[in-house]
Short mmCIF file of C-alpha atoms in Angstrom, two decimals:
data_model
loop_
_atom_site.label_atom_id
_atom_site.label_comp_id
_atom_site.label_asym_id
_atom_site.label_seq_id
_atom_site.Cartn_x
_atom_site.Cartn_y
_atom_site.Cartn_z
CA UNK A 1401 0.00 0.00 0.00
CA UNK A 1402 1.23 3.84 -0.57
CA UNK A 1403 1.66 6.17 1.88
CA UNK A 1404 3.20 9.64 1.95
CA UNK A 1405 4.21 11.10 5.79
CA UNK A 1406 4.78 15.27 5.82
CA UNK A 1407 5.74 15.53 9.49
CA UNK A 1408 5.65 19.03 9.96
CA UNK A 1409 2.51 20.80 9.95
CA UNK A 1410 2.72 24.51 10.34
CA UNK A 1411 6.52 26.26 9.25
CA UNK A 1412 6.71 29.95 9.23
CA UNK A 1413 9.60 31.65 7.67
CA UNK A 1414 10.42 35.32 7.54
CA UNK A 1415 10.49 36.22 3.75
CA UNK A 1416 13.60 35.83 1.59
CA UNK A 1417 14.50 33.07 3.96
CA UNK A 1418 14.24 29.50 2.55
CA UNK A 1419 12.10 26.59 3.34
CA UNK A 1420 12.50 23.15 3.06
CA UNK A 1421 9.94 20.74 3.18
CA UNK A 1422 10.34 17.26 4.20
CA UNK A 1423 8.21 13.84 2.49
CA UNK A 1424 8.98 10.15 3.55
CA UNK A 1425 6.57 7.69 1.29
CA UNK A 1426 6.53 4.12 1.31
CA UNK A 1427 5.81 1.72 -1.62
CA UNK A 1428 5.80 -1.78 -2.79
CA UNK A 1429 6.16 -1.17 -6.31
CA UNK A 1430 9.52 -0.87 -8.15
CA UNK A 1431 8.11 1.74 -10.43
CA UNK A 1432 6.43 5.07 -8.76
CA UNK A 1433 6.13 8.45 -9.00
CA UNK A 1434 6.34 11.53 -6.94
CA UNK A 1435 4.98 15.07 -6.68
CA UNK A 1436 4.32 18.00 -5.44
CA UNK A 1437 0.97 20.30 -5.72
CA UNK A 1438 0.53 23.80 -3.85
CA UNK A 1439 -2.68 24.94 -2.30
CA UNK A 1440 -2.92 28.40 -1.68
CA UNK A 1441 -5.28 30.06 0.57
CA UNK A 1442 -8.10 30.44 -2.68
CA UNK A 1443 -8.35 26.80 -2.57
CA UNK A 1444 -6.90 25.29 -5.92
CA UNK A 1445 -4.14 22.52 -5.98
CA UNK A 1446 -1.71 23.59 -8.29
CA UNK A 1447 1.18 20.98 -9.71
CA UNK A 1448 4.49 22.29 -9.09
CA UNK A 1449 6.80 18.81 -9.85
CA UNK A 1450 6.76 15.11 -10.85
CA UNK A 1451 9.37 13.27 -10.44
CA UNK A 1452 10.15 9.09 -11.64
CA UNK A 1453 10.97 6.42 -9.43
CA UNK A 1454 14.06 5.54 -11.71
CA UNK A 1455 15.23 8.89 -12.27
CA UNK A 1456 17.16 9.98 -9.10
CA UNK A 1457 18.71 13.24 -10.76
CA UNK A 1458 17.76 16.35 -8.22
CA UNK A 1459 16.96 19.27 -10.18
CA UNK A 1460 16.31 23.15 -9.83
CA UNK A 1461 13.20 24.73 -11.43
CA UNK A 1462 13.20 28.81 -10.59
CA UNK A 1463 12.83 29.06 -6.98
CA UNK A 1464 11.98 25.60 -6.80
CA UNK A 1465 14.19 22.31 -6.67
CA UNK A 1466 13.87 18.69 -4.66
CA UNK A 1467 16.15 15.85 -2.78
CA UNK A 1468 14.88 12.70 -3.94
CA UNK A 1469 16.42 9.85 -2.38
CA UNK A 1470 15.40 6.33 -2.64
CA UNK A 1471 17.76 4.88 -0.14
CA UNK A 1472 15.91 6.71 2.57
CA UNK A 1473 12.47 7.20 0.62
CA UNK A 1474 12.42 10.86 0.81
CA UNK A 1475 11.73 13.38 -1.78
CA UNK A 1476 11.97 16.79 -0.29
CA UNK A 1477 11.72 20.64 -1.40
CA UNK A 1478 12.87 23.44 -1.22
CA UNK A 1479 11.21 27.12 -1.84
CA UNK A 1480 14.66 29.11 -2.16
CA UNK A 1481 14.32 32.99 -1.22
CA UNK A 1482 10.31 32.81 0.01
CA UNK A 1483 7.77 35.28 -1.12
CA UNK A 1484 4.74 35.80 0.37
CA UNK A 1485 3.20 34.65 -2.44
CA UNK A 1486 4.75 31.13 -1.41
CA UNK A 1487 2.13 31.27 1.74
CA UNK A 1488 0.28 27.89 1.43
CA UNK A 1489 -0.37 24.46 1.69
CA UNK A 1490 2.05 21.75 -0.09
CA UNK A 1491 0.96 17.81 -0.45
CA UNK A 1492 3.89 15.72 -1.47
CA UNK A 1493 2.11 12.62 -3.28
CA UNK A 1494 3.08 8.92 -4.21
CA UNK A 1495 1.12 7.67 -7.16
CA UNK A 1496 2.15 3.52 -8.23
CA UNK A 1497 2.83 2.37 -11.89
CA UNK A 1498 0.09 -0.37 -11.01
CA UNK A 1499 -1.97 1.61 -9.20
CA UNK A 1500 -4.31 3.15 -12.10
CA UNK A 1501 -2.41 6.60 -11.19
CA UNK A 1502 -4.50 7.58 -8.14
CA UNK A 1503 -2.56 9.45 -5.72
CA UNK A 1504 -1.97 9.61 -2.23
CA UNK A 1505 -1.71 12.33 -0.29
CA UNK A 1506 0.62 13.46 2.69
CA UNK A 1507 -1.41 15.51 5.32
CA UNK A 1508 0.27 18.83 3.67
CA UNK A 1509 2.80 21.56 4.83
CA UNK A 1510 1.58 24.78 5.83
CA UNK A 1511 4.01 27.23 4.71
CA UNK A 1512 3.43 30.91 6.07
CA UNK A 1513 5.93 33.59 4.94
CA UNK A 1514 6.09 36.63 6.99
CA UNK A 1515 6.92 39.98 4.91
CA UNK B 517 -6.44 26.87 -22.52
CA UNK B 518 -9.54 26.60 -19.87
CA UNK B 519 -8.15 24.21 -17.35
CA UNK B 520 -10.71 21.48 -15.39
CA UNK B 521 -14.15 22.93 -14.77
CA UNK B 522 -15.89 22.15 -11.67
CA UNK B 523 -19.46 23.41 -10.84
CA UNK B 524 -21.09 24.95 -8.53
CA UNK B 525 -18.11 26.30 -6.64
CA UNK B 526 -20.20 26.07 -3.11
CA UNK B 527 -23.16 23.71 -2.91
CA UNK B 528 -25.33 23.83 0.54
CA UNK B 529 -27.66 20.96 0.78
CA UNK B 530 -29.92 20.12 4.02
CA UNK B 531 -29.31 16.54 4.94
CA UNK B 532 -31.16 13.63 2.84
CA UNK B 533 -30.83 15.82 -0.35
CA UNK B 534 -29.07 14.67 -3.43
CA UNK B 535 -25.77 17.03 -4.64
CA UNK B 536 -23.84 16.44 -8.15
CA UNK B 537 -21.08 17.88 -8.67
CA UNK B 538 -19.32 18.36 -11.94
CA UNK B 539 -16.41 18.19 -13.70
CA UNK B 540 -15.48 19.38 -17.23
CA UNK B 541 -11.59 17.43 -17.96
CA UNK B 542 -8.93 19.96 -19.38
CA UNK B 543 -8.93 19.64 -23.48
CA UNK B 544 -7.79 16.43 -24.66
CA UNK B 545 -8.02 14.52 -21.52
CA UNK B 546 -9.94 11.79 -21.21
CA UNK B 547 -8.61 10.51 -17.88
CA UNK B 548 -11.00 11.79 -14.74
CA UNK B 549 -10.36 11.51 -10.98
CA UNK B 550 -12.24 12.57 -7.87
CA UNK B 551 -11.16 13.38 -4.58
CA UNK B 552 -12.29 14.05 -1.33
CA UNK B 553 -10.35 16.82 0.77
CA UNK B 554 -11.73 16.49 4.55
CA UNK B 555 -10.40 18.81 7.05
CA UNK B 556 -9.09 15.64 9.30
CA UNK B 557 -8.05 13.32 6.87
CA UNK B 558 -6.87 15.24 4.26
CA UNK B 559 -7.11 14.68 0.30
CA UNK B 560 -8.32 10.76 -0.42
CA UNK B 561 -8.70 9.56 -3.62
CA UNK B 562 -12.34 8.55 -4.70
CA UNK B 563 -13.02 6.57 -8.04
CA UNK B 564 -10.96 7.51 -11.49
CA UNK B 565 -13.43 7.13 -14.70
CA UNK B 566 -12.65 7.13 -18.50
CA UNK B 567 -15.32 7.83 -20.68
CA UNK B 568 -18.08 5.42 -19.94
CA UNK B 569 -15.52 3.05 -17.77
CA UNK B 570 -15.15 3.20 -13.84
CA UNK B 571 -11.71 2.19 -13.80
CA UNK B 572 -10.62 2.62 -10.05
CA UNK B 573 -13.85 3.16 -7.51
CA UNK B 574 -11.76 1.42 -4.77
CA UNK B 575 -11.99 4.64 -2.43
CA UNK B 576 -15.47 5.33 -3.50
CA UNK B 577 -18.13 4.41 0.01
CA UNK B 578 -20.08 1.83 -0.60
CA UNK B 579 -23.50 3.35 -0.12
CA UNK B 580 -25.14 6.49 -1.67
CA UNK B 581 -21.75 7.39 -3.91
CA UNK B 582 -21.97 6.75 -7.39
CA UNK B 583 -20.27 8.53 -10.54
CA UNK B 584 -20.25 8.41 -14.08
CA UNK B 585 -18.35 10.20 -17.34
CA UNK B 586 -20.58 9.80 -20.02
CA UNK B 587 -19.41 9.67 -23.75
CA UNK B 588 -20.79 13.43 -24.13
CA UNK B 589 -20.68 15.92 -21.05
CA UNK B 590 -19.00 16.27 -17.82
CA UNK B 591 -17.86 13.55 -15.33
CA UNK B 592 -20.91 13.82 -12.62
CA UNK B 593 -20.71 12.68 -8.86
CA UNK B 594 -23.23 12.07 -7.03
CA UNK B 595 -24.17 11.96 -3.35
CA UNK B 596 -27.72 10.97 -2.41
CA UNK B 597 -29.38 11.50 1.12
CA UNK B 598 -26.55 13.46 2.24
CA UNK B 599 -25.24 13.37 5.69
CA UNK B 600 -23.54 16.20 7.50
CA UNK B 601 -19.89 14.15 7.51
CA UNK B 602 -20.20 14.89 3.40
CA UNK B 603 -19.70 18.35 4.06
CA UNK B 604 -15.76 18.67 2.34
CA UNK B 605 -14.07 19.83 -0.63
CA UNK B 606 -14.23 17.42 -3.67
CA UNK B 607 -12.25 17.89 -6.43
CA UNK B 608 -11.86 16.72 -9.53
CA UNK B 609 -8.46 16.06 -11.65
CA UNK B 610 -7.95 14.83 -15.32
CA UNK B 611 -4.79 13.39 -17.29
CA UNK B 612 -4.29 12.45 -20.78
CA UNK B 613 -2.55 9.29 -20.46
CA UNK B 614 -3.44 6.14 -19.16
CA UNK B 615 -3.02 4.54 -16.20
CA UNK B 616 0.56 3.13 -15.26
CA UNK B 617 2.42 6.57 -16.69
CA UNK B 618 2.80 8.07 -13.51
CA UNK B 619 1.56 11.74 -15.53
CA UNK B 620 0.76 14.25 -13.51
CA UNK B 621 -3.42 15.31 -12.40
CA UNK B 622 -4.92 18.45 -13.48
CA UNK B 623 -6.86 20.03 -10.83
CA UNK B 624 -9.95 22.19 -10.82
CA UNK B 625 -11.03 24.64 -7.83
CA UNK B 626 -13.10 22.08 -6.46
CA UNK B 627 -16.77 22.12 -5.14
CA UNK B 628 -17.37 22.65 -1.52
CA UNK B 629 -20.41 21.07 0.06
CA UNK B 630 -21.96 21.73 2.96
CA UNK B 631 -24.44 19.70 4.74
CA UNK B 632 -26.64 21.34 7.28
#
């Protein structure tokens, strides 16, 4: 069965400061895949990143980049230089090749950036 | 470029009503999802349709859940004789691949329902 733990709940960060997010999953399959979605306060889930079970390659995207780690089944991210803008909710999910592509959900990261 | 339509926005129902919420997919999907978003429990997945198939109901409840995406229209989900532990945000998602790609959901703003 998949499952996706976000420990922290609640992290504030003074802006320009940068915030890391943390996301231990745990799978059977071989083959799975990992993301990230943002939910700010109007209530949408946006998709940020995707990332393959076989590709272990940590990349940066803007302000964006993640730690994916199979040895320790993490797949963490950073927001470098917050914004206020950046103020929301962030699911890390676990979706398995044989699992008709539904994906679960950590509890979510609220992420509040002070000006 | 209209991303996934959902509609109404905010539904109130009194309890033992039906609500059906809809979903129009992003253009060229034909891959929908539902999920539930409960303020406890966080986002669950619900059932994932292609057009005229139920592919994946396994986190659908049993009783009074059902939904559909017919060959023409939006995917529909439907609660009857609602009960105030309905009340959440449901949201739907499309994709344009199958199953077993691992592509990422399109989300819409999601319906919120509230039972009173």
């Amino acid at each position: 069965a998949q499952k996706v733990t976000q420990a922290q709940t609640e992290i504030s960060v003074v802006e320009k400061e940068d915030v890391t997010l943390d996301c231990v999953y745990e799978t059977r399959d071989t083959t799975y895949y990992l993301f990230w979605y943002k939910q700010p306060p109007s209530g949408e889930l946006v998709f940020l990143i995707r990332r393959n079970s076989f590709d272990e390659q940590n990349e940066i995207s803007g302000r964006y980049s993640w730690n994916f780690q199979k040895s320790t089944s993490s797949f963490n991210f950073t927001i470098t230089a917050s914004q206020v803008v950046d103020s929301a909710v962030y699911f890390c999910a676990l979706s398995e090749a044989w699992g008709n592509n539904r994906l679960a959900f950590g509890k979510g990261n609220q992420v509040v950036v002070i000006p | 470029n209209a991303g996934v339509m959902q509609n109404p926005r905010h539904l109130v129902r009194r309890r033992g009503q039906e609500a059906r919420l809809r979903c129009s997919p992003m253009k060229g999907h034909s891959h929908v999802y539902w999920y539930r978003q409960l303020p406890e429990e966080g986002l669950k997945f619900m059932v994932y349709l292609q057009k005229e198939n139920i592919i994946d109901e396994s986190g659908m409840p049993k009783e009074r859940f059902s939904a559909e995406f017919p060959k023409e229209g939006p995917s529909i989900l439907r609660i009857q004789q609602v009960v105030r532990g309905d009340s959440a945000a449901y949201f739907c998602a499309s994709s344009p691949r199958p199953r077993g790609t691992g592509v990422e959901q399109y989300f819409g703003p999601g319906t919120r329902l509230t039972v009173t």
